[in-house]
PDB file of C-alpha atoms in Angstrom:
ATOM      1  CA  UNK N   1      14.796  14.927   0.361  1.00  0.00           C
ATOM      2  CA  UNK N   2      12.424  17.542   2.340  1.00  0.00           C
ATOM      3  CA  UNK N   3       9.731  16.233  -0.273  1.00  0.00           C
ATOM      4  CA  UNK N   4       9.841  12.388   0.901  1.00  0.00           C
ATOM      5  CA  UNK N   5       9.959  13.553   4.804  1.00  0.00           C
ATOM      6  CA  UNK N   6       6.817  15.350   4.114  1.00  0.00           C
ATOM      7  CA  UNK N   7       4.822  12.695   2.543  1.00  0.00           C
ATOM      8  CA  UNK N   8       6.176  10.515   5.410  1.00  0.00           C
ATOM      9  CA  UNK N   9       4.933  13.146   7.809  1.00  0.00           C
ATOM     10  CA  UNK N  10       1.468  13.325   5.936  1.00  0.00           C
ATOM     11  CA  UNK N  11       1.374   9.420   6.377  1.00  0.00           C
ATOM     12  CA  UNK N  12       1.886   9.816  10.226  1.00  0.00           C
ATOM     13  CA  UNK N  13      -0.664  12.176  10.525  1.00  0.00           C
ATOM     14  CA  UNK N  14      -3.125   9.471   9.315  1.00  0.00           C
ATOM     15  CA  UNK N  15      -2.061   7.121  12.207  1.00  0.00           C
ATOM     16  CA  UNK N  16      -5.100   7.930  14.544  1.00  0.00           C
ATOM     17  CA  UNK N  17      -7.841   7.187  11.759  1.00  0.00           C
ATOM     18  CA  UNK N  18      -5.621   3.812  11.292  1.00  0.00           C
ATOM     19  CA  UNK N  19      -6.077   3.379  14.690  1.00  0.00           C
ATOM     20  CA  UNK N  20      -9.773   4.129  15.111  1.00  0.00           C
ATOM     21  CA  UNK N  21     -10.787   2.040  12.414  1.00  0.00           C
ATOM     22  CA  UNK N  22      -8.702  -0.912  13.895  1.00  0.00           C
ATOM     23  CA  UNK N  23      -9.984  -0.550  17.325  1.00  0.00           C
ATOM     24  CA  UNK N  24     -13.623  -0.018  15.873  1.00  0.00           C
ATOM     25  CA  UNK N  25     -14.049  -3.478  14.179  1.00  0.00           C
ATOM     26  CA  UNK N  26     -12.054  -5.267  16.628  1.00  0.00           C
ATOM     27  CA  UNK N  27     -14.656  -6.423  18.682  1.00  0.00           C
ATOM     28  CA  UNK N  28     -16.630  -7.784  15.317  1.00  0.00           C
ATOM     29  CA  UNK N  29     -13.478  -9.404  14.103  1.00  0.00           C
ATOM     30  CA  UNK N  30     -12.696 -11.270  17.624  1.00  0.00           C
ATOM     31  CA  UNK N  31     -16.356 -12.496  17.727  1.00  0.00           C
ATOM     32  CA  UNK N  32     -16.552 -13.793  14.337  1.00  0.00           C
ATOM     33  CA  UNK N  33     -13.031 -15.449  14.951  1.00  0.00           C
ATOM     34  CA  UNK N  34     -14.398 -16.968  18.243  1.00  0.00           C
ATOM     35  CA  UNK N  35     -17.246 -18.129  17.019  1.00  0.00           C
ATOM     36  CA  UNK N  36     -15.140 -20.445  14.339  1.00  0.00           C
ATOM     37  CA  UNK N  37     -13.485 -21.747  17.174  1.00  0.00           C
ATOM     38  CA  UNK N  38      -9.956 -19.532  16.649  1.00  0.00           C
ATOM     39  CA  UNK N  39      -7.913 -17.951  18.691  1.00  0.00           C
ATOM     40  CA  UNK N  40      -7.622 -14.081  17.975  1.00  0.00           C
ATOM     41  CA  UNK N  41      -4.045 -13.706  19.111  1.00  0.00           C
ATOM     42  CA  UNK N  42      -1.654 -10.856  19.779  1.00  0.00           C
ATOM     43  CA  UNK N  43       0.293 -11.234  16.809  1.00  0.00           C
ATOM     44  CA  UNK N  44      -2.382 -10.943  14.424  1.00  0.00           C
ATOM     45  CA  UNK N  45      -4.277  -8.106  15.811  1.00  0.00           C
ATOM     46  CA  UNK N  46      -0.660  -6.065  16.076  1.00  0.00           C
ATOM     47  CA  UNK N  47      -0.211  -6.806  12.260  1.00  0.00           C
ATOM     48  CA  UNK N  48      -3.432  -5.533  11.457  1.00  0.00           C
ATOM     49  CA  UNK N  49      -2.986  -2.576  13.198  1.00  0.00           C
ATOM     50  CA  UNK N  50       0.228  -1.969  11.318  1.00  0.00           C
ATOM     51  CA  UNK N  51      -1.564  -2.661   8.137  1.00  0.00           C
ATOM     52  CA  UNK N  52      -4.693  -0.108   9.260  1.00  0.00           C
ATOM     53  CA  UNK N  53      -2.124   2.287   9.851  1.00  0.00           C
ATOM     54  CA  UNK N  54      -0.233   2.224   6.672  1.00  0.00           C
ATOM     55  CA  UNK N  55      -3.446   1.799   4.675  1.00  0.00           C
ATOM     56  CA  UNK N  56      -5.164   4.913   6.359  1.00  0.00           C
ATOM     57  CA  UNK N  57      -1.903   6.866   5.628  1.00  0.00           C
ATOM     58  CA  UNK N  58      -1.436   5.534   2.148  1.00  0.00           C
ATOM     59  CA  UNK N  59      -5.093   6.677   1.051  1.00  0.00           C
ATOM     60  CA  UNK N  60      -4.578  10.512   2.931  1.00  0.00           C
ATOM     61  CA  UNK N  61      -1.407  10.631   0.968  1.00  0.00           C
ATOM     62  CA  UNK N  62      -2.526   9.612  -2.362  1.00  0.00           C
ATOM     63  CA  UNK N  63      -6.489  10.928  -2.423  1.00  0.00           C
ATOM     64  CA  UNK N  64      -5.923  14.188  -1.264  1.00  0.00           C
ATOM     65  CA  UNK N  65      -5.145  17.254  -3.585  1.00  0.00           C
ATOM     66  CA  UNK N  66      -1.192  18.254  -3.563  1.00  0.00           C
ATOM     67  CA  UNK N  67      -0.345  20.750  -1.396  1.00  0.00           C
ATOM     68  CA  UNK N  68      -0.890  23.984  -2.883  1.00  0.00           C
ATOM     69  CA  UNK N  69      -3.687  22.785  -5.040  1.00  0.00           C
ATOM     70  CA  UNK N  70      -7.158  24.419  -5.034  1.00  0.00           C
ATOM     71  CA  UNK N  71      -9.871  21.837  -5.754  1.00  0.00           C
ATOM     72  CA  UNK N  72     -11.817  22.809  -8.194  1.00  0.00           C
ATOM     73  CA  UNK N  73     -13.839  20.009  -9.308  1.00  0.00           C
ATOM     74  CA  UNK N  74     -13.067  16.699 -11.143  1.00  0.00           C
ATOM     75  CA  UNK N  75     -10.949  15.608 -14.117  1.00  0.00           C
ATOM     76  CA  UNK N  76      -7.862  18.323 -13.099  1.00  0.00           C
ATOM     77  CA  UNK N  77      -4.849  16.026 -13.173  1.00  0.00           C
ATOM     78  CA  UNK N  78      -3.456  14.301 -16.630  1.00  0.00           C
ATOM     79  CA  UNK N  79      -4.608  11.196 -17.664  1.00  0.00           C
ATOM     80  CA  UNK N  80      -1.526   8.397 -19.187  1.00  0.00           C
ATOM     81  CA  UNK N  81      -2.985   5.266 -20.637  1.00  0.00           C
ATOM     82  CA  UNK N  82       0.165   4.595 -22.680  1.00  0.00           C
ATOM     83  CA  UNK N  83       2.650   2.388 -20.813  1.00  0.00           C
ATOM     84  CA  UNK N  84       6.484   3.554 -20.131  1.00  0.00           C
ATOM     85  CA  UNK N  85       6.558   6.163 -22.689  1.00  0.00           C
ATOM     86  CA  UNK N  86       5.764   9.154 -20.393  1.00  0.00           C
ATOM     87  CA  UNK N  87       8.409   7.777 -17.405  1.00  0.00           C
ATOM     88  CA  UNK N  88      10.961   7.344 -20.156  1.00  0.00           C
ATOM     89  CA  UNK N  89      10.228  11.255 -20.877  1.00  0.00           C
ATOM     90  CA  UNK N  90       9.949  12.349 -17.206  1.00  0.00           C
ATOM     91  CA  UNK N  91      12.717  10.228 -16.221  1.00  0.00           C
ATOM     92  CA  UNK N  92      15.274  11.888 -18.901  1.00  0.00           C
ATOM     93  CA  UNK N  93      13.651  15.449 -18.049  1.00  0.00           C
ATOM     94  CA  UNK N  94      14.540  14.910 -14.180  1.00  0.00           C
ATOM     95  CA  UNK N  95      17.773  13.224 -14.697  1.00  0.00           C
ATOM     96  CA  UNK N  96      18.936  16.110 -17.273  1.00  0.00           C
ATOM     97  CA  UNK N  97      17.954  19.002 -14.493  1.00  0.00           C
ATOM     98  CA  UNK N  98      19.145  17.058 -11.515  1.00  0.00           C
ATOM     99  CA  UNK N  99      15.732  16.660  -9.963  1.00  0.00           C
ATOM    100  CA  UNK N 100      16.946  13.636  -7.938  1.00  0.00           C
ATOM    101  CA  UNK N 101      13.966  13.959  -5.320  1.00  0.00           C
ATOM    102  CA  UNK N 102      11.388  13.767  -8.262  1.00  0.00           C
ATOM    103  CA  UNK N 103      13.104  10.447  -9.647  1.00  0.00           C
ATOM    104  CA  UNK N 104      13.143   8.741  -6.047  1.00  0.00           C
ATOM    105  CA  UNK N 105       9.498   9.996  -5.888  1.00  0.00           C
ATOM    106  CA  UNK N 106       8.367   9.118  -8.761  1.00  0.00           C
ATOM    107  CA  UNK N 107       9.746   5.650  -9.440  1.00  0.00           C
ATOM    108  CA  UNK N 108      11.480   3.966  -6.465  1.00  0.00           C
ATOM    109  CA  UNK N 109       8.847   5.797  -4.584  1.00  0.00           C
ATOM    110  CA  UNK N 110       6.010   4.302  -6.422  1.00  0.00           C
ATOM    111  CA  UNK N 111       7.300   0.579  -5.666  1.00  0.00           C
ATOM    112  CA  UNK N 112       8.363   1.019  -2.088  1.00  0.00           C
ATOM    113  CA  UNK N 113       4.960   2.441  -1.158  1.00  0.00           C
ATOM    114  CA  UNK N 114       2.843  -0.625  -2.146  1.00  0.00           C
ATOM    115  CA  UNK N 115       5.020  -3.035  -0.693  1.00  0.00           C
ATOM    116  CA  UNK N 116       3.663  -3.631   2.203  1.00  0.00           C
ATOM    117  CA  UNK N 117       0.158  -3.948   0.437  1.00  0.00           C
ATOM    118  CA  UNK N 118       2.152  -7.207  -0.801  1.00  0.00           C
ATOM    119  CA  UNK N 119       3.810  -8.083   2.374  1.00  0.00           C
ATOM    120  CA  UNK N 120       0.642  -7.908   4.760  1.00  0.00           C
ATOM    121  CA  UNK N 121      -1.398  -9.897   2.031  1.00  0.00           C
ATOM    122  CA  UNK N 122       0.501 -12.569   2.355  1.00  0.00           C
ATOM    123  CA  UNK N 123       1.518 -12.545   6.154  1.00  0.00           C
ATOM    124  CA  UNK N 124      -2.776 -11.687   7.290  1.00  0.00           C
ATOM    125  CA  UNK N 125      -4.214 -14.696   4.554  1.00  0.00           C
ATOM    126  CA  UNK N 126      -4.693 -18.111   5.149  1.00  0.00           C
ATOM    127  CA  UNK N 127      -3.154 -19.354   2.479  1.00  0.00           C
ATOM    128  CA  UNK N 128      -0.688 -17.013   1.208  1.00  0.00           C
ATOM    129  CA  UNK N 129       0.083 -17.040  -3.008  1.00  0.00           C
ATOM    130  CA  UNK N 130       2.292 -14.829  -4.668  1.00  0.00           C
ATOM    131  CA  UNK N 131      -0.788 -13.912  -6.855  1.00  0.00           C
ATOM    132  CA  UNK N 132      -2.955 -12.958  -4.113  1.00  0.00           C
ATOM    133  CA  UNK N 133      -0.561 -10.322  -3.189  1.00  0.00           C
ATOM    134  CA  UNK N 134      -0.169  -9.003  -6.431  1.00  0.00           C
ATOM    135  CA  UNK N 135      -3.622  -9.170  -7.672  1.00  0.00           C
ATOM    136  CA  UNK N 136      -4.701  -7.510  -4.018  1.00  0.00           C
ATOM    137  CA  UNK N 137      -2.309  -4.720  -4.906  1.00  0.00           C
ATOM    138  CA  UNK N 138      -3.203  -4.097  -8.374  1.00  0.00           C
ATOM    139  CA  UNK N 139      -6.879  -3.711  -7.267  1.00  0.00           C
ATOM    140  CA  UNK N 140      -5.763  -1.109  -4.771  1.00  0.00           C
ATOM    141  CA  UNK N 141      -3.767   0.429  -7.367  1.00  0.00           C
ATOM    142  CA  UNK N 142      -6.321   0.599  -9.728  1.00  0.00           C
ATOM    143  CA  UNK N 143      -8.790   2.042  -7.182  1.00  0.00           C
ATOM    144  CA  UNK N 144      -6.576   4.801  -6.066  1.00  0.00           C
ATOM    145  CA  UNK N 145      -5.599   5.768 -10.058  1.00  0.00           C
ATOM    146  CA  UNK N 146      -9.222   5.932 -10.501  1.00  0.00           C
ATOM    147  CA  UNK N 147     -10.198   7.770  -7.607  1.00  0.00           C
ATOM    148  CA  UNK N 148      -7.301  10.388  -8.272  1.00  0.00           C
ATOM    149  CA  UNK N 149      -9.333  11.603 -11.556  1.00  0.00           C
ATOM    150  CA  UNK N 150     -11.039  13.425  -8.664  1.00  0.00           C
ATOM    151  CA  UNK N 151      -9.018  14.898  -6.484  1.00  0.00           C
ATOM    152  CA  UNK N 152      -6.611  17.100  -8.606  1.00  0.00           C
ATOM    153  CA  UNK N 153      -4.232  14.514  -9.695  1.00  0.00           C
ATOM    154  CA  UNK N 154      -2.790  12.892 -12.356  1.00  0.00           C
ATOM    155  CA  UNK N 155      -3.605   9.122 -13.358  1.00  0.00           C
ATOM    156  CA  UNK N 156      -0.786   7.085 -14.782  1.00  0.00           C
ATOM    157  CA  UNK N 157      -0.634   3.577 -16.111  1.00  0.00           C
ATOM    158  CA  UNK N 158       2.950   3.092 -15.420  1.00  0.00           C
ATOM    159  CA  UNK N 159       2.213   4.061 -11.543  1.00  0.00           C
ATOM    160  CA  UNK N 160      -0.094   0.892 -11.761  1.00  0.00           C
ATOM    161  CA  UNK N 161       2.745  -1.008 -13.298  1.00  0.00           C
ATOM    162  CA  UNK N 162       5.043   0.488 -10.678  1.00  0.00           C
ATOM    163  CA  UNK N 163       2.689  -0.298  -7.714  1.00  0.00           C
ATOM    164  CA  UNK N 164       1.673  -3.727  -8.831  1.00  0.00           C
ATOM    165  CA  UNK N 165       5.727  -4.649  -9.176  1.00  0.00           C
ATOM    166  CA  UNK N 166       5.703  -3.264  -5.428  1.00  0.00           C
ATOM    167  CA  UNK N 167       3.110  -5.528  -3.822  1.00  0.00           C
ATOM    168  CA  UNK N 168       5.103  -8.343  -5.835  1.00  0.00           C
ATOM    169  CA  UNK N 169       8.255  -7.214  -3.776  1.00  0.00           C
ATOM    170  CA  UNK N 170       6.354  -7.281  -0.660  1.00  0.00           C
ATOM    171  CA  UNK N 171       5.304 -10.585  -1.038  1.00  0.00           C
ATOM    172  CA  UNK N 172       8.638 -11.588  -1.712  1.00  0.00           C
ATOM    173  CA  UNK N 173       9.664 -10.279   1.565  1.00  0.00           C
ATOM    174  CA  UNK N 174       6.810 -11.685   3.342  1.00  0.00           C
ATOM    175  CA  UNK N 175       8.347 -15.209   1.946  1.00  0.00           C
ATOM    176  CA  UNK N 176      11.794 -13.888   3.304  1.00  0.00           C
ATOM    177  CA  UNK N 177       9.957 -13.259   6.924  1.00  0.00           C
ATOM    178  CA  UNK N 178       8.607 -16.836   6.577  1.00  0.00           C
ATOM    179  CA  UNK N 179      11.479 -18.689   6.202  1.00  0.00           C
ATOM    180  CA  UNK N 180      13.254 -16.877   8.612  1.00  0.00           C
ATOM    181  CA  UNK N 181      10.822 -16.803  11.353  1.00  0.00           C
ATOM    182  CA  UNK N 182       7.781 -19.056  10.325  1.00  0.00           C
ATOM    183  CA  UNK N 183       6.716 -19.620  14.189  1.00  0.00           C
ATOM    184  CA  UNK N 184       5.947 -15.479  13.955  1.00  0.00           C
ATOM    185  CA  UNK N 185       4.336 -16.067  10.412  1.00  0.00           C
ATOM    186  CA  UNK N 186       2.067 -18.931  11.926  1.00  0.00           C
ATOM    187  CA  UNK N 187       0.944 -16.339  14.981  1.00  0.00           C
ATOM    188  CA  UNK N 188      -0.054 -13.664  12.496  1.00  0.00           C
ATOM    189  CA  UNK N 189      -2.200 -16.351  10.555  1.00  0.00           C
ATOM    190  CA  UNK N 190      -6.233 -16.599  11.462  1.00  0.00           C
ATOM    191  CA  UNK N 191      -6.515 -20.088  11.503  1.00  0.00           C
ATOM    192  CA  UNK N 192      -4.838 -20.436  15.034  1.00  0.00           C
ATOM    193  CA  UNK N 193      -7.023 -22.979  16.865  1.00  0.00           C
ATOM    194  CA  UNK N 194      -7.237 -22.335  20.771  1.00  0.00           C
ATOM    195  CA  UNK N 195      -9.830 -21.900  23.223  1.00  0.00           C
ATOM    196  CA  UNK N 196      -9.428 -17.656  23.246  1.00  0.00           C
TER     197      UNK N 196
END
């Protein structure tokens, strides 16, 4: 569990760049919405702030070399393009040696880490659809897996599959929120009419 706490702390350290990114683009976003006669409400801005913080934390976590590694150029990690087989081998190895944290990080962790992408894709969309959230998650995961070739990390098709599943489950969480609190979801939409 120390490794998981370490990952969370690394993500939290990237909160400031996320806040700066949100603040930098806020006047531009609000100007565009006002020009269209839309009211930039505080709920949407809050959701965008949380999303920016999460996204910068995620990118710092997955696009920096692992602790203890010395960067020596691109293509330092392994590449796995065969679905499932390597995950089964790794899971068996981890289970046999009681490496429970490695199991948690590599399997449920890869799903949970991308659930917010699917969730926010639904929450911040004018016309939320499950396939849009899943497609956004897949595209981001593919970009990350490709970029990891250049930062001493491995690239694995199974991570792409698990990350995309996480996006789909995150969209499911959005659907649950929409059912439980439709007013809140409407307040996060960018199509709110108002005088601003």
